[in-house]
Coordinates of C-alpha atoms and ligand atoms in Angstrom, one line a residue:
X588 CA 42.4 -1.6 2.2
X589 CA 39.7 -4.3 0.9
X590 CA 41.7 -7.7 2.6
X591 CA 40.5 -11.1 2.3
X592 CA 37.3 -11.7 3.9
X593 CA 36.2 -8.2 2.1
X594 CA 37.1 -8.9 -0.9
X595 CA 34.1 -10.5 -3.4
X596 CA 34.9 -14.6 -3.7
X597 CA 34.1 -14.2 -7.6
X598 CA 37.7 -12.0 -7.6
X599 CA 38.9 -14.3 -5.0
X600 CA 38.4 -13.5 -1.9
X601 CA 37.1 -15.8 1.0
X602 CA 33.2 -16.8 0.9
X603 CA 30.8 -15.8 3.3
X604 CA 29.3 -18.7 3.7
X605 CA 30.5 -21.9 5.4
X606 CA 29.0 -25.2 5.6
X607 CA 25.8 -25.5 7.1
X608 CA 23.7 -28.6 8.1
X609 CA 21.2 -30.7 5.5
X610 CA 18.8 -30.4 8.2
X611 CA 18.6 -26.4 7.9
X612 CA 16.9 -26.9 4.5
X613 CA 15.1 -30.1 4.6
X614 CA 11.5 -30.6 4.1
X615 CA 9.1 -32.0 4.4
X616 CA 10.2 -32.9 7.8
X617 CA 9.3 -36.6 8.7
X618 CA 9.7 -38.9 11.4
X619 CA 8.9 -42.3 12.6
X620 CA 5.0 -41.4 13.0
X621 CA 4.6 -40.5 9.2
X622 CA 6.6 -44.0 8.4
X623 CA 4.6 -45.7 10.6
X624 CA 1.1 -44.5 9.1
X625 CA 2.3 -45.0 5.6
X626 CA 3.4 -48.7 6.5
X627 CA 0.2 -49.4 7.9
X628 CA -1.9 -48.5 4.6
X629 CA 0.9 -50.4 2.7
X630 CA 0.8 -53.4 5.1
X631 CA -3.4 -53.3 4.9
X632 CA -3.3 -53.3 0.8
X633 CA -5.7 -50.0 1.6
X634 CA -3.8 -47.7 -0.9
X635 CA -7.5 -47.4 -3.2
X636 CA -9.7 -47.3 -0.3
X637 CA -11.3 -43.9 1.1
X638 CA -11.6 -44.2 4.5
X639 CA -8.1 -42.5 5.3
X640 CA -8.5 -40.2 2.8
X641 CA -12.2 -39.2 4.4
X642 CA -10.5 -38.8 7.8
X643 CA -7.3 -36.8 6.5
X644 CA -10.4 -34.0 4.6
X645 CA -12.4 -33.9 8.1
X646 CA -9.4 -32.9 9.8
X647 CA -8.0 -30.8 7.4
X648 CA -11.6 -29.1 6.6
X649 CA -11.5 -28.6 11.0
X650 CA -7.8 -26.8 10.5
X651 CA -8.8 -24.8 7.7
X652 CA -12.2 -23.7 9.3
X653 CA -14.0 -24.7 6.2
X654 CA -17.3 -27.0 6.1
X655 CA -16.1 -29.2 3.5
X656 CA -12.8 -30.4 2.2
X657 CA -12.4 -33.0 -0.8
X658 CA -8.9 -34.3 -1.7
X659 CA -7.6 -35.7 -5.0
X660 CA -4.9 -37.4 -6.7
X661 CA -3.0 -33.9 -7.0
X662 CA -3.4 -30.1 -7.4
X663 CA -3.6 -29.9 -10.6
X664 CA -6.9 -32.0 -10.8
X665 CA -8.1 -29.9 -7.2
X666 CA -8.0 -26.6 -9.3
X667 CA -9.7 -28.1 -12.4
X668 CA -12.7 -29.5 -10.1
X669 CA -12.9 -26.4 -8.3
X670 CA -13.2 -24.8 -11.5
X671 CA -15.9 -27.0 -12.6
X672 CA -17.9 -26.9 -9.1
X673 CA -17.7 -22.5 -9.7
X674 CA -19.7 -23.5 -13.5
X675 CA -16.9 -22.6 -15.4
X676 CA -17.7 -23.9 -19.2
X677 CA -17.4 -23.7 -23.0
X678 CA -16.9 -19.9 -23.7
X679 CA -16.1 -19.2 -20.0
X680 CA -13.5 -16.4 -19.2
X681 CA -11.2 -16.7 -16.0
X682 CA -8.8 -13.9 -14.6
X683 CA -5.5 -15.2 -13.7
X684 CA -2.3 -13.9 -12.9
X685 CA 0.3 -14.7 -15.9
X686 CA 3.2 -15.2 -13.1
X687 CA 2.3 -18.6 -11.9
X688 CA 2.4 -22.0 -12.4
X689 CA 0.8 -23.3 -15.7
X690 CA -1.9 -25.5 -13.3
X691 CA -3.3 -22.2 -11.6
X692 CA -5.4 -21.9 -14.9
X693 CA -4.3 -24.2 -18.1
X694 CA -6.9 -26.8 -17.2
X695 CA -9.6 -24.4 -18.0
X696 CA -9.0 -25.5 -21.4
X697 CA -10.1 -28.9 -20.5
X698 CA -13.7 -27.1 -19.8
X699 CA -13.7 -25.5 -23.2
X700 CA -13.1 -22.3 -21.2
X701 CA -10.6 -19.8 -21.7
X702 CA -8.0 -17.6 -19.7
X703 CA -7.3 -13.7 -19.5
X704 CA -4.6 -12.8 -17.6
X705 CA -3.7 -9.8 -15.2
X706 CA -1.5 -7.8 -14.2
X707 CA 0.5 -8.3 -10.3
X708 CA 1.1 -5.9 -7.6
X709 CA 4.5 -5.2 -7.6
X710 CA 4.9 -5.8 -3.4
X711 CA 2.8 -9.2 -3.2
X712 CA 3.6 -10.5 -6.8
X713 CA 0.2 -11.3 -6.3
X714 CA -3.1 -10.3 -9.0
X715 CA -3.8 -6.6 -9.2
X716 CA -7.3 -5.6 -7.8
X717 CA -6.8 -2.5 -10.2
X718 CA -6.7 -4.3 -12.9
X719 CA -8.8 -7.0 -13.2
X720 CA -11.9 -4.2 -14.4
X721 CA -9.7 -4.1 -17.8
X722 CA -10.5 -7.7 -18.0
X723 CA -13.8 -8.5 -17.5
X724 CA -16.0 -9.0 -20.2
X725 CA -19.7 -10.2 -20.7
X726 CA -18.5 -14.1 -20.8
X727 CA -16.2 -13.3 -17.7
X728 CA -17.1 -16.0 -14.3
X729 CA -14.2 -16.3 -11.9
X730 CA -11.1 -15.2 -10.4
X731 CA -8.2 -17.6 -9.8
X732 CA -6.2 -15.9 -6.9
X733 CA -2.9 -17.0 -6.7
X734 CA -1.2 -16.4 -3.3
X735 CA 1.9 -16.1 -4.9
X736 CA 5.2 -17.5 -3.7
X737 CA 3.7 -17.6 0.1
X738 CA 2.1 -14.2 -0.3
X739 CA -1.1 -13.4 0.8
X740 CA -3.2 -11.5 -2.4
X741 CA -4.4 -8.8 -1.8
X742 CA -8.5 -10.1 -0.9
X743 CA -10.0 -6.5 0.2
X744 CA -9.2 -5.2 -2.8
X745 CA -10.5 -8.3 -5.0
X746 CA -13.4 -9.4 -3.3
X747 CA -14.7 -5.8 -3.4
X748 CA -14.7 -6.3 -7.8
X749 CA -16.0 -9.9 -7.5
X750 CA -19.1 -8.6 -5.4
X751 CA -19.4 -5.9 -7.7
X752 CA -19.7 -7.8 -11.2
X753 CA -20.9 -11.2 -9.3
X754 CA -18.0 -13.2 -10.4
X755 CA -16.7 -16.5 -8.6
X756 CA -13.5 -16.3 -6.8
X757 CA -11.5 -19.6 -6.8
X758 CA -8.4 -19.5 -4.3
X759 CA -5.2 -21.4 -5.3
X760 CA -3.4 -21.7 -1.8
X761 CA -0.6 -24.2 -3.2
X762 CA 2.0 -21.7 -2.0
X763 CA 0.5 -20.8 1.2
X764 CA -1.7 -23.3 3.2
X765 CA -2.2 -21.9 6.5
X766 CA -1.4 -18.5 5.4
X767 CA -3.3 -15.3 7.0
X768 CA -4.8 -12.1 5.4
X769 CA -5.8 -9.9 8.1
X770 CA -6.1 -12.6 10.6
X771 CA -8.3 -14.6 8.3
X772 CA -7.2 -18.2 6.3
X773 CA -6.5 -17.9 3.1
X774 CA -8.6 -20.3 1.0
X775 CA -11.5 -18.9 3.1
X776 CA -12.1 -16.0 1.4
X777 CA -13.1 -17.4 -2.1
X778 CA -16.3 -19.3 -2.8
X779 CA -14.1 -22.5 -3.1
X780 CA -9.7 -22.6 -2.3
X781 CA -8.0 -25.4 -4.4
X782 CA -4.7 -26.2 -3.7
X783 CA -0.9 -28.5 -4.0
X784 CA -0.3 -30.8 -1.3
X785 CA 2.8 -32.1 -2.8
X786 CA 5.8 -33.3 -1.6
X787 CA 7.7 -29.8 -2.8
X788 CA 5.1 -27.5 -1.5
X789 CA 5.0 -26.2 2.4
X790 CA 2.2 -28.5 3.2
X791 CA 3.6 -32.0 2.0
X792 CA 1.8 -35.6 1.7
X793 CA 3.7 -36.8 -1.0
X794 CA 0.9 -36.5 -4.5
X795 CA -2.4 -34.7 -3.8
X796 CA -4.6 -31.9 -3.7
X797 CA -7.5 -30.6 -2.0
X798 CA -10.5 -28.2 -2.1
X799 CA -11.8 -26.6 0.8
X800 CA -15.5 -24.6 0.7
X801 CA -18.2 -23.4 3.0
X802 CA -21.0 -24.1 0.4
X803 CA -22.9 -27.7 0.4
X804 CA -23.5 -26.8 -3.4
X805 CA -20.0 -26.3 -4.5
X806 CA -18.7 -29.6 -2.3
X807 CA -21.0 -31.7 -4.5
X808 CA -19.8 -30.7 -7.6
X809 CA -16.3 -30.6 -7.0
X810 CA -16.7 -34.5 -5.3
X811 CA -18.8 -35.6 -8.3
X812 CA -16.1 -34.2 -11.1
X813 CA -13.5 -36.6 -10.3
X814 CA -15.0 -39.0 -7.6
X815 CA -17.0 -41.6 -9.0
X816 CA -17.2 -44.1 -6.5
X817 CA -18.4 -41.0 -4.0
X818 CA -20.8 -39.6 -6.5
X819 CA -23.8 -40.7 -4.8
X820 CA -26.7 -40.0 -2.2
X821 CA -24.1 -41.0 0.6
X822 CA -21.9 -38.2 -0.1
X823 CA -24.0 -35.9 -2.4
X824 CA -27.2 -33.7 -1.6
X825 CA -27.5 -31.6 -5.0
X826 CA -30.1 -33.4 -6.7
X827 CA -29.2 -32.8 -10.4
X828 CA -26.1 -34.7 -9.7
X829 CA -27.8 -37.8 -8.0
X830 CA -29.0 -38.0 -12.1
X831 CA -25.4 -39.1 -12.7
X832 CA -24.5 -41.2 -9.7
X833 CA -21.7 -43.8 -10.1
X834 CA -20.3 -41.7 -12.8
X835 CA -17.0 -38.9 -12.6
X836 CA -18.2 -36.4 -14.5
X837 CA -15.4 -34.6 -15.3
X838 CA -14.7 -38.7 -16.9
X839 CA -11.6 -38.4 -14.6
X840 CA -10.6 -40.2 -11.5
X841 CA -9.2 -38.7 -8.8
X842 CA -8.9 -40.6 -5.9
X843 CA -5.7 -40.6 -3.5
X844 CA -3.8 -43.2 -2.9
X845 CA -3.9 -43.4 0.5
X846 CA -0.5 -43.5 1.7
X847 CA -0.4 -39.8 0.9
X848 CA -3.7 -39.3 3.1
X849 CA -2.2 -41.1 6.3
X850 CA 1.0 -38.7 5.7
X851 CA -1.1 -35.5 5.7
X852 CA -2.2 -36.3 8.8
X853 CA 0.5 -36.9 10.6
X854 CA 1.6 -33.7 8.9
X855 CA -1.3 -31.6 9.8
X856 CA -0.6 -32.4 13.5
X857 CA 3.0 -30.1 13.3
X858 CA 1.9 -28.4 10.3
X859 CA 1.4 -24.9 12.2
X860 CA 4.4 -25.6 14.5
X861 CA 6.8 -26.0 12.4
X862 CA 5.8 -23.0 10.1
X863 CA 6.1 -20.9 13.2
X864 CA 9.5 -21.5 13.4
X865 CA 10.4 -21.4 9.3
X866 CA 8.7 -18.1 9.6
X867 CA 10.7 -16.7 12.6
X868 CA 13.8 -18.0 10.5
X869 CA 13.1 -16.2 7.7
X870 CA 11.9 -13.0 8.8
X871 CA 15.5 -13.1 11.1
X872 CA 17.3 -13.1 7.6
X873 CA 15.1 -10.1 6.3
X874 CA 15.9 -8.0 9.3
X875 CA 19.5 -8.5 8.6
X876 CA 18.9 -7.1 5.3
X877 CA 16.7 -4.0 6.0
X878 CA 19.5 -1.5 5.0
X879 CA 20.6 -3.2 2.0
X880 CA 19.9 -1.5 -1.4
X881 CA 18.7 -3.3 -4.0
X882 CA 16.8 -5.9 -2.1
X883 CA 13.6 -6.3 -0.8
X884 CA 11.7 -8.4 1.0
X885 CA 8.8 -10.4 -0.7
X886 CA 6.7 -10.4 3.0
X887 CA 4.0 -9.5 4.6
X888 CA 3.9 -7.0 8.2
X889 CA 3.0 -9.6 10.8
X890 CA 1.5 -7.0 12.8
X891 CA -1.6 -6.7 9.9
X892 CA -2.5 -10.4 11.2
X893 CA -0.9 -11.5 8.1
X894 CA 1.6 -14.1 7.8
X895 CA 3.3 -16.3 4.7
X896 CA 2.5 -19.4 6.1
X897 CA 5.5 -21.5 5.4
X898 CA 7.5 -19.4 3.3
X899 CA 7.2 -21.9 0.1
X900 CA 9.8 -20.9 -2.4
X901 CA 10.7 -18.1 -0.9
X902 CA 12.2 -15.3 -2.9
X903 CA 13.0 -11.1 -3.1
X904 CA 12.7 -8.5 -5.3
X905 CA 15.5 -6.7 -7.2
X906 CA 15.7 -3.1 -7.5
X907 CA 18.3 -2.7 -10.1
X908 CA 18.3 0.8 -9.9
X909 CA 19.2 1.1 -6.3
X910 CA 22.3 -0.7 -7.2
X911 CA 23.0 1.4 -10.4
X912 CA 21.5 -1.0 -12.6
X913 CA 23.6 -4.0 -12.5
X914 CA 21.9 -6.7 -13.9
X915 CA 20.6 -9.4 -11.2
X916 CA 22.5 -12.2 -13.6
X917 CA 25.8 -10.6 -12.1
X918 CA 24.3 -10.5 -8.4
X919 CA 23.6 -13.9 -8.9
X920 CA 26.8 -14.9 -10.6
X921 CA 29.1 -13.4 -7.4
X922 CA 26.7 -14.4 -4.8
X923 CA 26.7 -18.2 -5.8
X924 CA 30.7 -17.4 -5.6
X925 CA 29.7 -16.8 -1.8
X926 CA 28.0 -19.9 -1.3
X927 CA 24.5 -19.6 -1.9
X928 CA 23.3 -20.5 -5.4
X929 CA 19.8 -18.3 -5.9
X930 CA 17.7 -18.8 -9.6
X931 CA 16.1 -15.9 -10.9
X932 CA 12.9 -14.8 -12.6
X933 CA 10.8 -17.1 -10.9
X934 CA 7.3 -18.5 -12.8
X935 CA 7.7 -17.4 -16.6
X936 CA 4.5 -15.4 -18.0
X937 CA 2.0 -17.3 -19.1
X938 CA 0.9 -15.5 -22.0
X939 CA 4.5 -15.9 -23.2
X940 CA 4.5 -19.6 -23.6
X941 CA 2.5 -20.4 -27.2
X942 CA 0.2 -23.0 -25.4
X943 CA -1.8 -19.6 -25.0
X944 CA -1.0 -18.5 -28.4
X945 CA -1.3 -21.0 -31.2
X946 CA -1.8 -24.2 -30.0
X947 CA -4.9 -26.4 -31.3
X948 CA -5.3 -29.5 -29.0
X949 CA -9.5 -30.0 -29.7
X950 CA -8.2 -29.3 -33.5
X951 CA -11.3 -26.6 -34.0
X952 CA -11.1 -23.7 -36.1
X953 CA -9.3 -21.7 -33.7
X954 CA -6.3 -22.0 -31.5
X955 CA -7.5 -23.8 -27.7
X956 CA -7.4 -20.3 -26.0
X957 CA -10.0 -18.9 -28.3
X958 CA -11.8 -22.0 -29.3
X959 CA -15.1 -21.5 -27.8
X960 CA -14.3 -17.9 -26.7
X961 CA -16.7 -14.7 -27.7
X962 CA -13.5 -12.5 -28.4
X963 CA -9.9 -13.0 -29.3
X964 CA -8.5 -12.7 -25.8
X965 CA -5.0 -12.8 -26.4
X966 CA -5.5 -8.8 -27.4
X967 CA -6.1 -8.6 -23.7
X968 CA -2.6 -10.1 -22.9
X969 CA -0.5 -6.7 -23.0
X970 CA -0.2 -4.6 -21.6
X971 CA 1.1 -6.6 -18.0
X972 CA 3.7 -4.2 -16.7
X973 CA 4.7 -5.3 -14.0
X974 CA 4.5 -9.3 -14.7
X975 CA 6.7 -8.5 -17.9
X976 CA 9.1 -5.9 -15.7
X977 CA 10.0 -7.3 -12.4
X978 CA 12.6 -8.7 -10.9
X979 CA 12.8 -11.5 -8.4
X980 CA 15.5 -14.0 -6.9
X981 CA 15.8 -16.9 -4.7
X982 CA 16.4 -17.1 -1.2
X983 CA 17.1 -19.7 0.6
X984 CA 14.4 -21.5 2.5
X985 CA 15.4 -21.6 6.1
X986 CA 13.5 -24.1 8.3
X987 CA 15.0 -23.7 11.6
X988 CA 16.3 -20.9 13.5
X989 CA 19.9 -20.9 13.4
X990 CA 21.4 -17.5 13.9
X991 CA 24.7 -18.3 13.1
X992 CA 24.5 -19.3 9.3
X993 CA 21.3 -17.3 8.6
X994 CA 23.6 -14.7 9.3
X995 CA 26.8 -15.9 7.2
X996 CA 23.9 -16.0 4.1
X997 CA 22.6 -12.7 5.1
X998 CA 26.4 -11.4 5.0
X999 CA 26.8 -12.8 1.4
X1000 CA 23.6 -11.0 -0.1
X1001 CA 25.0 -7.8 1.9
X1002 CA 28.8 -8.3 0.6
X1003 CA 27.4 -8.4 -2.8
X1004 CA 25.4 -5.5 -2.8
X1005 CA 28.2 -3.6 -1.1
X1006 CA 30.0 -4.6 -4.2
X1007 CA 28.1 -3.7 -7.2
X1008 CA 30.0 -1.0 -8.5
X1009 CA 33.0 -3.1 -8.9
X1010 CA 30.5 -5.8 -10.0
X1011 CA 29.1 -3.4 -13.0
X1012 CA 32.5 -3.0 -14.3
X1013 CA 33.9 -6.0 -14.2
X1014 CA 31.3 -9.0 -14.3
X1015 CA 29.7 -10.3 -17.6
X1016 CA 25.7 -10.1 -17.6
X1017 CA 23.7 -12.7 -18.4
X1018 CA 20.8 -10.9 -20.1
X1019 CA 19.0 -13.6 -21.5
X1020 CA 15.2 -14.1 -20.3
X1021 CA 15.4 -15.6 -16.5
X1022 CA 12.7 -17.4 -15.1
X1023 CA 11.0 -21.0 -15.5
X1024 CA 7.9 -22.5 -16.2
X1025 CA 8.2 -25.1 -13.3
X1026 CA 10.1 -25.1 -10.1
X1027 CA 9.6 -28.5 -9.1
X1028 CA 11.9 -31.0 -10.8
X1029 CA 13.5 -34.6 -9.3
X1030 CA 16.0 -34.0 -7.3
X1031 CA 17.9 -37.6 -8.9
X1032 CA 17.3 -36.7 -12.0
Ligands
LIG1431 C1 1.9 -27.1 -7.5 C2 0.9 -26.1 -8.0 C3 -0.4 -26.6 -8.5 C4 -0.7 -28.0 -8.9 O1 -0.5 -28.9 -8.0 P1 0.1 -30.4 -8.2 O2 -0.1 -31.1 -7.0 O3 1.5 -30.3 -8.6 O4 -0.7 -31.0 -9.3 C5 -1.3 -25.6 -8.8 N1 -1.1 -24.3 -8.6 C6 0.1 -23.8 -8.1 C7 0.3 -22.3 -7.9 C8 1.1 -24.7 -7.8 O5 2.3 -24.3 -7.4

């Protein structure tokens, strides 16, 4: 009975998916405004000044509702200043999620400070509130919160233990700029929100980062870390700081290049705009999928007042059971047959990679991770049950609303799981360890 356009394209029959348009996927979206603003910096030799770059924070510090903004060269160096403006220091413990990206917590290190990781929820893929009391310790000072793939964390839940053993909470929003919780921005929740604005992430300028915070105290550090040329009774209030004006000291430098400031924003002015419409897309292709076994949404209920921003990376999460535990290699294997290539496993844990193991990079006594530490805190690595069992895939990232394909891709990931009996019995598994440790790679290369 099974003809053609039935039959699975991995045992020949015809794919669900057709062409679609380059413009369906592309991001960031530019047009002759952001050419225009980058030209002019370009044209004015202003790429070292700061004056853009002041302009892009006030604006962005006005759309995130925060007092203060401070951008830097990238994300990476946002985190590690917001890090440094919470006090973390030699002997310092901070909680982090294992399933992220290595820059929500490996500069730490850099401090002399030190990492424990916990466990995720298994609906947000986002740190467990329930499990961060297992982690704390006497040396223990902040909370990175990662809003995981898009996905606001869970901030009742957390805030309520940070109160309680008066830890700092440090927000990294790289997923999910302009995300909600509850009606509330993300980033607003924390005492200080750190986060990407790279050109792969949902808010895009090309290289840079930014912290956002409500508190005068926390601004100054952060802007004297890695802003020398900012560090001083212009920009800076706290007095024990004016002590070291004219000097970064974090002894890095983070200034943009400004090119990237006069893209952010033009890109701030459509930011919310265009979200609305990738998150109308992809919540169309979720509804499609409500019935299907095996497959469920990574997203939040709208109705809460939360939202996932601008669906960065977007992904699902397997139930292997529900489809009599074929392994999500195969699904993957006959859906890319379809036309729609997904990668699975998302971030890597952490813990797993042996920069948190053995490595020595201030060659002390003791591996980095426990070089200035009061206790061995790998022994608090396991056990992460759900970071070690879940499974998550790829979806595509859908920037306009185009019923027509979202629909064919839809049909694939249906076809598929309409097909995994047949799948189990005659596909080969792929069983080695999916996942990666970056998603970001050049496109050229
Ligand atoms: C991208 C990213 C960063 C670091 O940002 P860069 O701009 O690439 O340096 C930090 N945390 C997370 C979760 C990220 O995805």
């Amino acid at each position: 009975m099974a003809n053609e356009r039935d039959q699975l394209a991995l045992f020949g029959g015809t794919p669900a998916i057709g062409p679609a348009p380059e413009e369906l996927f592309r991001w960031p979206i530019t047009t002759r405004e952001d050419e225009d603003a980058i030209l002019e910096v370009f044209r004015a030799n202003a790429q070292s000044g700061t004056q853009i770059t002041e302009q892009f924070e006030r604006e962005f510090a006005a759309w995130q509702g925060a007092r203060h903004a401070v951008a830097y060269c990238n994300g990476t160096l946002a985190v590690e200043a917001a890090m440094y403006a919470c006090g973390l220091g030699a002997g310092d413990e901070l909680i982090c999620p294992s399933k992220t990206y290595w820059a929500s917590c490996l500069q730490a290190f850099r401090l002399g400070a030190t990492v424990v990781f916990a466990d995720i929820e298994p609906d947000s893929l986002c740190i467990d509130p329930n499990d961060l009391e297992r982690c704390i310790g006497p040396r223990t000072k902040a909370i990175m919160v990662v809003h995981y793939l898009a996905h606001p964390a869970n901030m009742d839940g957390i805030m309520a233990v940070a109160r309680r053993h008066n830890l700092r909470v440090i927000e990294d929003v790289s997923h999910a700029q302009g995300g909600l919780y509850k009606g509330r921005k993300l980033g607003s929740f924390g005492d200080i929100a750190a986060m990407s604005l790279m050109i792969g992430k949902s808010f895009a300028t090309g290289e840079m980062g930014i912290i956002v915070t409500d508190s005068r105290e926390l601004h100054d550090r952060a802007l004297a870390y890695a802003h020398y040329e900012r560090n001083n009774s212009r920009y800076i209030e706290t007095e024990d700081l004016l002590a070291y004006a004219s000097m970064p000291l974090g002894g890095v430098k983070g200034r943009v290049n400004q090119m990237c400031s006069a893209m952010g924003r033009v890109q701030l002015k459509y930011y919310d705009q265009r979200c609305a419409e990738i998150r109308q897309a992809m919540n169309l292709f979720w509804d499609l999928l409500a019935d299907v076994p095996g497959l469920k949404a990574h997203r939040v209920d709208e109705a809460s007042g939360s939202t996932m921003a601008g669906w960065y990376c977007p992904h699902g999460i397997y139930k292997r059971d529900e489809l009599g535990g074929l392994p999500l290699s195969c699904f993957a294997e006959a859906l890319k047959a379809e036309g729609c290539s997904i990668s699975i496993g998302g971030n890597l844990p952490l813990h797993t990679h042996p920069i948190f193991q053995h490595y020595n990079g201030m060659k002390t006594e003791k591996p980095t991770r426990i070089a200035f530490a009061e206790r061995d805190v790998r022994l608090l690595d396991r056990p992460l049950p759900v970071t070690e069992s879940i499974e998550i895939f790829s979806i595509p990232w859908f920037k306009h609303v185009r019923h027509d394909i979202i629909g064919q891709y839809a049909a694939a990931f249906r076809k598929v799981a309409a097909h995994a009996g047949q799948l189990r019995r005659q596909a080969r598994p792929d069983e080695s360890q999916p996942g990666r440790w970056y998603f970001y790679a050049d496109p050229d290369a």
